[in-house]
Coordinates of C-alpha atoms (C1' of nucleotides) in Angstrom, one line a residue:
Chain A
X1 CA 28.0 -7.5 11.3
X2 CA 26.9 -11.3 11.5
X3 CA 24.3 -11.0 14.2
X4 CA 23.0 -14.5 13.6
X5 CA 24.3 -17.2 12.0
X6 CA 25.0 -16.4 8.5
X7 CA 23.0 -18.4 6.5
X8 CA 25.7 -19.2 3.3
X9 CA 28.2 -19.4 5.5
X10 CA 30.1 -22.2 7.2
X11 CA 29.4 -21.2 10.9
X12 CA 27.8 -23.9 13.4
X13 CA 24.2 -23.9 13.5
X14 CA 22.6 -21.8 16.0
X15 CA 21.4 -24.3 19.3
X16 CA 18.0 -22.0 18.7
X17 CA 15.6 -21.5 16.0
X18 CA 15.3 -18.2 16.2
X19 CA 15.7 -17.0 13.0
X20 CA 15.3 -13.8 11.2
X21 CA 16.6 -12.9 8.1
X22 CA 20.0 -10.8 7.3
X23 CA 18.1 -8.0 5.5
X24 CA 15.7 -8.1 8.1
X25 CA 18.2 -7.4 11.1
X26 CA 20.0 -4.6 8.6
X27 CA 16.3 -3.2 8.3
X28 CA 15.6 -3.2 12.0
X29 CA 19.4 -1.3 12.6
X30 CA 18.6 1.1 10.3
X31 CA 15.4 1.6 11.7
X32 CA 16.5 1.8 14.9
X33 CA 19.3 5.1 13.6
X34 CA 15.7 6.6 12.4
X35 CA 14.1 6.4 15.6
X36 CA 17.2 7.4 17.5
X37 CA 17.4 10.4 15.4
X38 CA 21.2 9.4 13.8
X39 CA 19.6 10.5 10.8
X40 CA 16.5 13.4 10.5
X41 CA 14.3 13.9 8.0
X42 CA 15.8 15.2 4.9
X43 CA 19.0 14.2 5.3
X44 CA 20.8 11.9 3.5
X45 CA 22.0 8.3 5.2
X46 CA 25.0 6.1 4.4
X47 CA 25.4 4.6 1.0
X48 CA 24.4 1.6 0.2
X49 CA 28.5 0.4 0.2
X50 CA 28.9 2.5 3.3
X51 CA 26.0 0.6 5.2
X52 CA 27.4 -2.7 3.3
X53 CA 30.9 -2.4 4.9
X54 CA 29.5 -0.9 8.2
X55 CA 27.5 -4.2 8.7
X56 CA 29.7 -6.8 7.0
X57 CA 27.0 -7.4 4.3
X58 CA 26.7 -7.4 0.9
X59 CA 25.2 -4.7 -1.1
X60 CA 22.4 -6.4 -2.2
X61 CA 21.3 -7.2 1.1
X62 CA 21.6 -3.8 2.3
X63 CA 19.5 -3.1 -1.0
X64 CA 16.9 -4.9 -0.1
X65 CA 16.6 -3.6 3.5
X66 CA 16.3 -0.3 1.9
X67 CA 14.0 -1.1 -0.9
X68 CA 11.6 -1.7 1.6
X69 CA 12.0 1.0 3.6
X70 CA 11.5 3.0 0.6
X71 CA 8.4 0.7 0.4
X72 CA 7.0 2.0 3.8
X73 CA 7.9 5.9 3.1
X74 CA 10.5 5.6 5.3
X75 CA 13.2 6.3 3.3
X76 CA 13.2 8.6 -0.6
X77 CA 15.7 7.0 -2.8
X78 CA 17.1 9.6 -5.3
X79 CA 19.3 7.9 -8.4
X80 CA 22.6 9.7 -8.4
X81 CA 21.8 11.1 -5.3
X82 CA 21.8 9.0 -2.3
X83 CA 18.8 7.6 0.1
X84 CA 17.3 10.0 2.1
X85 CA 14.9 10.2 5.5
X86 CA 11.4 11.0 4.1
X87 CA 9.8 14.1 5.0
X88 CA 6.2 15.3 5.1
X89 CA 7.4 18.4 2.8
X90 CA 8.1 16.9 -0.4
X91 CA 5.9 16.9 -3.0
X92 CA 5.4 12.9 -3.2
X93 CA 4.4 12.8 0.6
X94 CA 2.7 16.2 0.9
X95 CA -0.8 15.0 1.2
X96 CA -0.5 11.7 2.3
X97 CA -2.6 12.1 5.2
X98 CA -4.8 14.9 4.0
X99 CA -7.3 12.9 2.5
X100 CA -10.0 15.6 1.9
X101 CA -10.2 16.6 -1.5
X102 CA -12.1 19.2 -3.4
X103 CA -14.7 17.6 -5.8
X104 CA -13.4 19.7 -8.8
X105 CA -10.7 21.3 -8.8
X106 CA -6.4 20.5 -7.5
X107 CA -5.6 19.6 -4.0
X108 CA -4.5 22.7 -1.7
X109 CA -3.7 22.7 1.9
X110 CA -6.0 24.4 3.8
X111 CA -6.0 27.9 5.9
X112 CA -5.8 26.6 10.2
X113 CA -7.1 27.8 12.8
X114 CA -6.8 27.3 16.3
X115 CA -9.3 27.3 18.7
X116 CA -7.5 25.3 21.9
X117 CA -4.3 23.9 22.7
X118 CA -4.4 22.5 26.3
X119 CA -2.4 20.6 28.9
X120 CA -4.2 17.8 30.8
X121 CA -3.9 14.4 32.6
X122 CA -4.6 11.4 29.7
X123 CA -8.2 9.9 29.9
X124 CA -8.7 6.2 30.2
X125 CA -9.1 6.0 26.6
X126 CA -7.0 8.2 25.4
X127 CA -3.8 6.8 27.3
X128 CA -5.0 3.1 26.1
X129 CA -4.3 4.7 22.9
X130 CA -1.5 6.0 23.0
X131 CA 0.4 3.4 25.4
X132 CA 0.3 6.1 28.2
X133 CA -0.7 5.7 31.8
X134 CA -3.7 7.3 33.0
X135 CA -3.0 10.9 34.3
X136 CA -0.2 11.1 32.1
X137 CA 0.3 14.5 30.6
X138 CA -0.9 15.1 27.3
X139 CA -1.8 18.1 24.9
X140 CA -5.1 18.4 23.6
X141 CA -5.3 20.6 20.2
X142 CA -8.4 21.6 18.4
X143 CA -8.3 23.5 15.5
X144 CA -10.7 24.4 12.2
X145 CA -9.3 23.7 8.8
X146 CA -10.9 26.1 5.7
X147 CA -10.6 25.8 2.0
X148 CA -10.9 28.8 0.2
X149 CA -12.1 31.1 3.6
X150 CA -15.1 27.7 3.9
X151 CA -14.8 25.8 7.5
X152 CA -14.4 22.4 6.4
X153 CA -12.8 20.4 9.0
X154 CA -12.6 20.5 12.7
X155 CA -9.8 18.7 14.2
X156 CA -8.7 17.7 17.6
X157 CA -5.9 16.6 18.5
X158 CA -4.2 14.3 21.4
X159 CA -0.3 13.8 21.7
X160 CA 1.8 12.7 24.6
X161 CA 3.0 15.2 26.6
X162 CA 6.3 14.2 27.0
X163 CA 7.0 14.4 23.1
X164 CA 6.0 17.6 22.7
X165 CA 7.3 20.2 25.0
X166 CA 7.1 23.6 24.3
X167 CA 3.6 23.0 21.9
X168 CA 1.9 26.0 22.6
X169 CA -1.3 27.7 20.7
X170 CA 1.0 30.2 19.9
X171 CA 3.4 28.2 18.1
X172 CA 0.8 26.4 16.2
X173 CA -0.5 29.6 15.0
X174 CA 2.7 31.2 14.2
X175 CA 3.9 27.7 12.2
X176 CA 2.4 28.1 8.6
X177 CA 3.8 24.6 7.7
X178 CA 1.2 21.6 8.1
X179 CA 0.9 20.3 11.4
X180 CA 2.9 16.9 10.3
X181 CA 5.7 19.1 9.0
X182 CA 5.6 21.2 12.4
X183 CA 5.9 18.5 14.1
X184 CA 8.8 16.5 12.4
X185 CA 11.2 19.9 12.4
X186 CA 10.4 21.3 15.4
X187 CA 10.0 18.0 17.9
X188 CA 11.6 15.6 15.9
X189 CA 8.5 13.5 15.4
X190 CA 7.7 11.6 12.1
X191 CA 4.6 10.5 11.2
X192 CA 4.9 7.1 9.7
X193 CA 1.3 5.5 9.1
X194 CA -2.5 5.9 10.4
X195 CA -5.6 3.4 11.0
X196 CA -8.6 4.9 10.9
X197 CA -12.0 4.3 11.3
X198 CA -14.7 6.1 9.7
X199 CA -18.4 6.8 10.0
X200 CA -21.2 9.7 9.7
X201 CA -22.7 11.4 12.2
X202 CA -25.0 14.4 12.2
X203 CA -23.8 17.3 13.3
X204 CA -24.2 18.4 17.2
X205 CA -24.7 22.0 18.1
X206 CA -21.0 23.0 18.8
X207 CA -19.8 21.3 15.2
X208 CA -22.3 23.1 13.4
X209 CA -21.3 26.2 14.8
X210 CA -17.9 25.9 14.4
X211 CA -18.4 25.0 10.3
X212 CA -21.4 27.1 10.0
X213 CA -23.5 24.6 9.2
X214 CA -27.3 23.2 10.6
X215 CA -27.1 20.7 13.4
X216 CA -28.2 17.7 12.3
X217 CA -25.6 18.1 9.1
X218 CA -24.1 14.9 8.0
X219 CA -20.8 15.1 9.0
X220 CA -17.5 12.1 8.0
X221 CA -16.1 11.5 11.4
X222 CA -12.5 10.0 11.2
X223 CA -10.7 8.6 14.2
X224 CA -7.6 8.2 13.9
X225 CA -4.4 6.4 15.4
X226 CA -1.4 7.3 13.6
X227 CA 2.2 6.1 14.5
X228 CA 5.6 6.5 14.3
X229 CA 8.6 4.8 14.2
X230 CA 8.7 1.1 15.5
X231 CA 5.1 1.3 15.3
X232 CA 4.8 3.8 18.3
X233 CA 1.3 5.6 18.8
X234 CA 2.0 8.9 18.7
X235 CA -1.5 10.7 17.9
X236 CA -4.9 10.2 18.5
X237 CA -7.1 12.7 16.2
X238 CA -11.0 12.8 15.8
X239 CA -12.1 15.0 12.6
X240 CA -15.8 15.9 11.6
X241 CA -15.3 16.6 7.9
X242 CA -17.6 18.7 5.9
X243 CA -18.3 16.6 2.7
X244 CA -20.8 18.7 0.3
X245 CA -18.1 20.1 -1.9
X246 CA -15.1 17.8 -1.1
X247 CA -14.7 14.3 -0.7
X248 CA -12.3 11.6 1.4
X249 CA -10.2 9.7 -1.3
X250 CA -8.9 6.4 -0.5
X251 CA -7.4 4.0 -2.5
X252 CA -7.8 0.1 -2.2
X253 CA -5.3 -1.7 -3.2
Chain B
X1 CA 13.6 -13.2 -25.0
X2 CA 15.6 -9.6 -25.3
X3 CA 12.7 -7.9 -26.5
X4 CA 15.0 -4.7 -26.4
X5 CA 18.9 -4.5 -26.2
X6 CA 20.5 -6.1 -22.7
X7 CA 21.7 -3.2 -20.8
X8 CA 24.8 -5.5 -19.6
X9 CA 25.2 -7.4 -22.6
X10 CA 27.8 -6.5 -25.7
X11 CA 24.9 -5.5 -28.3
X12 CA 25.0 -2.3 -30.0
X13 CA 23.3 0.6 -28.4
X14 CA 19.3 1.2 -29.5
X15 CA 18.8 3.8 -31.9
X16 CA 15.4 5.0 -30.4
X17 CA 16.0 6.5 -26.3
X18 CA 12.9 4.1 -25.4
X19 CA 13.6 1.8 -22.6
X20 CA 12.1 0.0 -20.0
X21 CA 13.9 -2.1 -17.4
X22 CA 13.8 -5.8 -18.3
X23 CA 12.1 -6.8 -15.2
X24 CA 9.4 -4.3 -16.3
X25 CA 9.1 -6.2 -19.4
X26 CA 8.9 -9.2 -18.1
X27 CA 6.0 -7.8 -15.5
X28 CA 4.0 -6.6 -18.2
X29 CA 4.1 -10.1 -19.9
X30 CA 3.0 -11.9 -17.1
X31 CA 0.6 -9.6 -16.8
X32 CA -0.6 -9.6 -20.2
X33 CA -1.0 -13.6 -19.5
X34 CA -3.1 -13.2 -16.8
X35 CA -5.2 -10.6 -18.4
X36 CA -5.7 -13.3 -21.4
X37 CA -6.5 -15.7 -19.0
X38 CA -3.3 -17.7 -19.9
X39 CA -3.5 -18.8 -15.5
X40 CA -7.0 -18.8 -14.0
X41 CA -6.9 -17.5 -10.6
X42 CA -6.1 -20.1 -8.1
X43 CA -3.7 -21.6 -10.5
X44 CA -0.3 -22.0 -10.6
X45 CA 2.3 -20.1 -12.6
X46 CA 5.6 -22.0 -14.1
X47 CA 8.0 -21.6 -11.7
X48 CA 10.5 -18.5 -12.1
X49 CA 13.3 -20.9 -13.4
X50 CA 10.7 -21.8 -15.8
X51 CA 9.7 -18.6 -17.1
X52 CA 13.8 -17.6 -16.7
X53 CA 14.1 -20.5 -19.2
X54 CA 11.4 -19.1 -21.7
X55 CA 12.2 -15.1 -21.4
X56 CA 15.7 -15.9 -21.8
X57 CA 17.1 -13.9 -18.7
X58 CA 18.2 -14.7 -14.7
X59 CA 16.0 -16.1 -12.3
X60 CA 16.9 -12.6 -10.7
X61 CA 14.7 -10.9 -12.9
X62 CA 12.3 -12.7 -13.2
X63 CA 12.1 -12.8 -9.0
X64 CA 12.4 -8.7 -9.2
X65 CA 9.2 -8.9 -11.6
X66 CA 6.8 -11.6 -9.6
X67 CA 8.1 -9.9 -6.7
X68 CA 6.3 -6.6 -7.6
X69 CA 3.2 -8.3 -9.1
X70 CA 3.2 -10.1 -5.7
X71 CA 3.3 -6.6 -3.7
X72 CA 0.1 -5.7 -6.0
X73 CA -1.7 -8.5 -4.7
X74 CA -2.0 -10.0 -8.3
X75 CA 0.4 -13.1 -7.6
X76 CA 0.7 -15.1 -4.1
X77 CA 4.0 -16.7 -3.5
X78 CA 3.9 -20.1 -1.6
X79 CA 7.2 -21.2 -0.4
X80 CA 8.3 -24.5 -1.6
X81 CA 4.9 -24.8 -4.1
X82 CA 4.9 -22.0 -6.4
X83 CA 3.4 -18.9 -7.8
X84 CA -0.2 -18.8 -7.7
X85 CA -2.8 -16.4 -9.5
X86 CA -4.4 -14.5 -6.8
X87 CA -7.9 -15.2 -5.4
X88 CA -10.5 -13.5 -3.9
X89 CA -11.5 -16.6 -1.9
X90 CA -8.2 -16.9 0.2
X91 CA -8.1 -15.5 3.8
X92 CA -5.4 -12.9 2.8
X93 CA -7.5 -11.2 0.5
X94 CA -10.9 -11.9 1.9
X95 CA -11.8 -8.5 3.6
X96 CA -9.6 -6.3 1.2
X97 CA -12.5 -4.6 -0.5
X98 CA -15.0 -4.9 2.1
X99 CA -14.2 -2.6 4.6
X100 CA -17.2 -2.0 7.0
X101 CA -16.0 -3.5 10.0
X102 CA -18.5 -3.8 13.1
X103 CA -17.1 -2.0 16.2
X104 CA -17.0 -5.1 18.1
X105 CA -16.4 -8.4 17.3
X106 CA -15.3 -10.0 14.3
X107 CA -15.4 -8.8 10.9
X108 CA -17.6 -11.9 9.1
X109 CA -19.5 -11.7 5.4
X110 CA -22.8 -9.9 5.0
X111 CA -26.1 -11.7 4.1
X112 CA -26.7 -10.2 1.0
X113 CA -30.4 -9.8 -0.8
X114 CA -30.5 -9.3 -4.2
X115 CA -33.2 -6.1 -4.9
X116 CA -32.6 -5.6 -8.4
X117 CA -30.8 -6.7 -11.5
X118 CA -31.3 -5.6 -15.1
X119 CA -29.9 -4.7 -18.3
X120 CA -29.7 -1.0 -20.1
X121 CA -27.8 1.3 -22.0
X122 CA -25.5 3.4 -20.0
X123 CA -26.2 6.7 -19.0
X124 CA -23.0 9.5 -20.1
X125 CA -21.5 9.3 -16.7
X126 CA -21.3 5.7 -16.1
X127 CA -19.9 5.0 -19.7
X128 CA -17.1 7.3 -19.1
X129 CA -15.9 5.9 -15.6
X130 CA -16.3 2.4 -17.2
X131 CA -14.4 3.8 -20.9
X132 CA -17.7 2.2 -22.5
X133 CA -19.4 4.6 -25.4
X134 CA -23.1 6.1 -23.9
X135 CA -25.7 3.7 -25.0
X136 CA -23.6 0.8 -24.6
X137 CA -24.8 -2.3 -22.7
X138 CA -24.6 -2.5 -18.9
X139 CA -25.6 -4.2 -15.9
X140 CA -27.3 -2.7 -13.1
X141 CA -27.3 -4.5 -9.5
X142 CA -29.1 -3.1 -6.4
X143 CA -28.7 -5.5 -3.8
X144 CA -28.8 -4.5 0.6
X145 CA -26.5 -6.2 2.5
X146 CA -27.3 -7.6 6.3
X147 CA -25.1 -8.0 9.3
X148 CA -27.1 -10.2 12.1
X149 CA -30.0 -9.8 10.0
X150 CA -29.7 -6.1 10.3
X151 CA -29.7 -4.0 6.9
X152 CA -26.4 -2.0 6.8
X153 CA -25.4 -1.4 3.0
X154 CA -27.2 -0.4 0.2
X155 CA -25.2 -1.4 -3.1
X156 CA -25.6 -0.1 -6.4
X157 CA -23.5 -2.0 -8.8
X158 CA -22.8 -1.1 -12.8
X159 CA -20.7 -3.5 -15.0
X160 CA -19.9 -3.6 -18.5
X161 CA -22.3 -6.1 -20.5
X162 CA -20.0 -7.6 -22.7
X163 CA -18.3 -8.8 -19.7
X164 CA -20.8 -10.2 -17.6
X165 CA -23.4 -12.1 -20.3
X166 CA -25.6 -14.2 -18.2
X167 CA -25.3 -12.2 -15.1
X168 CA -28.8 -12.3 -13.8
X169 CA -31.1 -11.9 -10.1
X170 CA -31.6 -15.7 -10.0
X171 CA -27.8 -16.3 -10.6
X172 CA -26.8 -13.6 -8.1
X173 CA -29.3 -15.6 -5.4
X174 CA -28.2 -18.5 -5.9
X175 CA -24.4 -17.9 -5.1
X176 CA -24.1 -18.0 -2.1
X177 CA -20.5 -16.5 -2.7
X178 CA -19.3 -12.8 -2.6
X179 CA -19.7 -10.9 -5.0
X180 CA -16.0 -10.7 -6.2
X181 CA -15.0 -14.4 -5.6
X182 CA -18.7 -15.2 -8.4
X183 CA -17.6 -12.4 -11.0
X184 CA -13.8 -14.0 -10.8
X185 CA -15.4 -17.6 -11.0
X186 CA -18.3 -17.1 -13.2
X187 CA -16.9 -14.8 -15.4
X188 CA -13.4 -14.5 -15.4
X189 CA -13.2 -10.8 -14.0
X190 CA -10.9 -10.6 -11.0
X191 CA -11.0 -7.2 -9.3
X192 CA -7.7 -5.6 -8.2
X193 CA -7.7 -2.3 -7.1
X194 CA -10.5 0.3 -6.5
X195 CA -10.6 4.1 -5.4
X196 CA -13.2 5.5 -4.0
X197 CA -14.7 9.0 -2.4
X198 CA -16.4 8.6 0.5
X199 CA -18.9 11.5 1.9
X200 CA -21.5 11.8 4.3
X201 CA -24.9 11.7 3.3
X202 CA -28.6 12.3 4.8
X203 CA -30.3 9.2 3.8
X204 CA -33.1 10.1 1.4
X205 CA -36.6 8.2 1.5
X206 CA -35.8 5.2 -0.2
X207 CA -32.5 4.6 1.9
X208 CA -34.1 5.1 4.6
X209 CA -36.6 2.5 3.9
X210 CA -34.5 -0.4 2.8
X211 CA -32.0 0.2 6.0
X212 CA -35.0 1.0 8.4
X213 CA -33.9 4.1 9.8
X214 CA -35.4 7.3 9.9
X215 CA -34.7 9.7 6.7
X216 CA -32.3 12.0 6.8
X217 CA -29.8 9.7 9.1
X218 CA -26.3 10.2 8.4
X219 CA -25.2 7.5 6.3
X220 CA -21.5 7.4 4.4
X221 CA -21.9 7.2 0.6
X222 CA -19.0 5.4 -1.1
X223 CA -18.6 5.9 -4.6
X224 CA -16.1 3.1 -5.8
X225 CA -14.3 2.9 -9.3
X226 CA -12.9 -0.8 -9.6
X227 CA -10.5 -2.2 -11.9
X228 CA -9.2 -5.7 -13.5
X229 CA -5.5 -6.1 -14.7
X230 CA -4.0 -3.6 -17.0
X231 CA -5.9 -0.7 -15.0
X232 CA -8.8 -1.5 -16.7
X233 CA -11.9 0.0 -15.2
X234 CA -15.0 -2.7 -14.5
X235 CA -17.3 -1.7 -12.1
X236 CA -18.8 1.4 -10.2
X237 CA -20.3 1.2 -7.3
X238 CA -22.0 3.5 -5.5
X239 CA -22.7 2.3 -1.6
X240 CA -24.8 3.7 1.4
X241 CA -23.7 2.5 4.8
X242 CA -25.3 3.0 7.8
X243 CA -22.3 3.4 10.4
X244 CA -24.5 2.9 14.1
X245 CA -22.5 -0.2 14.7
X246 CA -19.8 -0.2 12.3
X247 CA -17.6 1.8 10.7
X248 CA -15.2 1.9 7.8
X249 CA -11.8 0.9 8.2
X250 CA -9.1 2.4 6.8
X251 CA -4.7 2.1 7.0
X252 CA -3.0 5.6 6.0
X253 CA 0.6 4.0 4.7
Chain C
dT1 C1' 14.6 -37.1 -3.3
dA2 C1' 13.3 -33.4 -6.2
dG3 C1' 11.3 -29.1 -7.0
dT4 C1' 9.8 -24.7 -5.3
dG5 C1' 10.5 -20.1 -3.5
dG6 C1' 13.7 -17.4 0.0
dT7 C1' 18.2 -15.5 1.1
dC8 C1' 22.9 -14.1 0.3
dT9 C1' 26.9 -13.1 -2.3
dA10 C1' 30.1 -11.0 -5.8
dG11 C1' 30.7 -8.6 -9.7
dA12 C1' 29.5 -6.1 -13.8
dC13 C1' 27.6 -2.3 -16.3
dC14 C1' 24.1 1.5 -16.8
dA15 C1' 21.8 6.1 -15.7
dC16 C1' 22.0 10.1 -13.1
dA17 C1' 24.0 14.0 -10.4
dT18 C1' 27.8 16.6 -9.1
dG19 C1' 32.2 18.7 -9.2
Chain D
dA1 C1' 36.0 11.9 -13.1
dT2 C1' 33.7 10.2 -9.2
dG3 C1' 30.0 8.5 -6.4
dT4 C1' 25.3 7.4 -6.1
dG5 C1' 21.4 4.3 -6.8
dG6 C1' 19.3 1.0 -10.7
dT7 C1' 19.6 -3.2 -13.3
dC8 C1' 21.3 -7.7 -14.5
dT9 C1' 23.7 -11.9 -14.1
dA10 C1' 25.5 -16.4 -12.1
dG11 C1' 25.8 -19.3 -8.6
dA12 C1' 25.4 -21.0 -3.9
dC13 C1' 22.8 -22.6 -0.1
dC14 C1' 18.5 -22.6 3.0
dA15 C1' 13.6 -23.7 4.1
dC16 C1' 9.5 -25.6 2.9
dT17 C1' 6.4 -29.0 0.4
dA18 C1' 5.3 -32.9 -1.8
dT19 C1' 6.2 -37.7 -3.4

DNA sequence: TAGTGGTCTAGACCACATG
DNA sequence: ATGTGGTCTAGACCACTAT
């Protein structure tokens, strides 16, 4: 498919300047099958000549769609294999947005609790968030995370109600996957990417409680806005992380 | 230049089952020419017919190999002027490793204050984060930084000696530059990655006093391990911010 | 006008995985 | 043996910048 005017080819100039790039149209396409759901996680899309013919494009330029895909953790490519729709369960993803780790020692997921999981009309702030109207439905999940039987985290949750159907406290306690991985197999919901913004509070009486610690405790609070695909809010999450034997890792680059 | 044998090319097959891609090769010799200071930052590097020309291979390679070094933030790529050595002056990479942010407003540059600087032997721990022996020369900078003349980070900075000869209080005053932009300037050190652990502290008695707050206020301690081309550790950093009005920003990708 | 990076194509061969 | 992604080449034209 020529969507545009090709630019090698012979074809009139377009009357308007709106220009994107061919990769950059097979990128959005492809994109768009991920978000639709042609293709779940795990599962392997068209070859690169398949996608090349499908379009009318050469493989290279299909290649370089991909390539940055693959950039974005959207796509796994697998030499010999085929390209595949990234999933929070592989190894190379696994803890890509657990960023608590233990200060000695290997990362492990943690044992979750949970203490809430609620239906409710969105707050101001919370639909702003998420691109919701006020009073929209949402589900409110809190939940303690432990390493090694210690309460090190306490999480809650805010997700659009119309995504996720069916999310009850049972299932979350039943699941023994991570939340991300619940999420993307059971309501077809991928986390992509995150902003956060972090700071350090102290402790109120409720958090201390809940991670056994004094009020007052330093705690890393992380708010977070994490998206999906097309750059769709999804979540909004505030944690309160206990940090005296693990640390947030973060890499600048 | 076929430093190894031309996968598509007619040469007889290496003995030894050691290969890199050719792009990878080419990578590391740019690399290796930055790191020797071949192109200063801010300058210009030959253009990729040029170095095609030299290395003896396609302008595709050599694209595929400034391509990644670009996605590193090492190169910039200017359309229609060149290849440039990256710079920690330029808008794109001004905030990259400063990333307290005040909650509203604009993110701007510190006033920084200079509170100490001197010269000593490193102690075990800072000599192995920096691969420098114990007892070897190092620089020690404590500086506070101000946002609206109010104190928010408290900085404490150790870098090799042999690499920063000359750096002194009165030198550090007088620039009115950041930090990164002077050491790339003045001494030819251009930082390009870091990872850090960031916790939440209680701010002890000192702390306390240089931010003005009372002790024991939460503060988020940022340890930082920064590196120059060639993964080559330079600096740690250990930081105390006080996060009232700002926080840290962060992008989970 | 000339030089730079940016895009696109077509074709070749390699390395890896599977049947 | 076949199909996949990975690498490399050669050449074309476009868009931008400077002179």
């Amino acid at each position: 498919m020529h969507p545009e005017a090709p630019p090698g080819g012979t074809a009139t100039p377009p009357a308007a300047p709106t220009f994107s790039p061919l990769y950059q149209q097979i990128k959005a396409l492809i994109t768009q099958g991920l978000e639709a759901g042609e293709w779940r996680p795990g599962e392997m899309i068209p070859s690169e000549n398949e996608l090349a013919a499908r379009y009318k494009v050469s493989q290279g330029t299909v290649r370089k769609a991909i390539d940055e895909l693959a950039a974005e953790h959207l796509l796994v490519r697998r030499q010999g294999k085929g390209t595949f729709v990234a999933t929070h369960t592989e190894p190379r993803a696994q803890f890509r947005f657990l960023r608590l780790m233990p200060d000695e020692g290997e990362q492990a997921y943690p044992e979750s609790q949970i203490v809430d999981c609620r239906r409710m009309r969105a707050p101001a702030e919370i639909a702003r968030n998420l691109d919701l109207k006020p009073g929209d439905p949402v589900v409110v999940v809190r939940r303690v995370l432990a390493f090694a039987g210690r309460p090190c985290v306490l999480d809650e949750l805010w997700l659009p109600g119309a995504l996720f159907r069916g999310l009850t406290a049972e299932r979350l306690t039943e699941s023994r996957a991570p939340l991300y991985s619940m999420f993307e197999s059971e309501f077809g919901i991928k986390m992509v990417r995150a902003e956060e913004k972090i700071r350090a509070v102290a402790a109120d009486a409720e958090a201390a409680r809940m991670l056994r610690v004094a009020p007052g405790t330093p705690l890393l609070s992380v708010d977070r806005l994490t998206y999906t695909y097309a750059d769709r809010p999804v979540e909004v999450r505030r944690g309160l992380y206990l940090t005296t034997a693990h640390h947030y890792r973060n890499a600048v680059s």
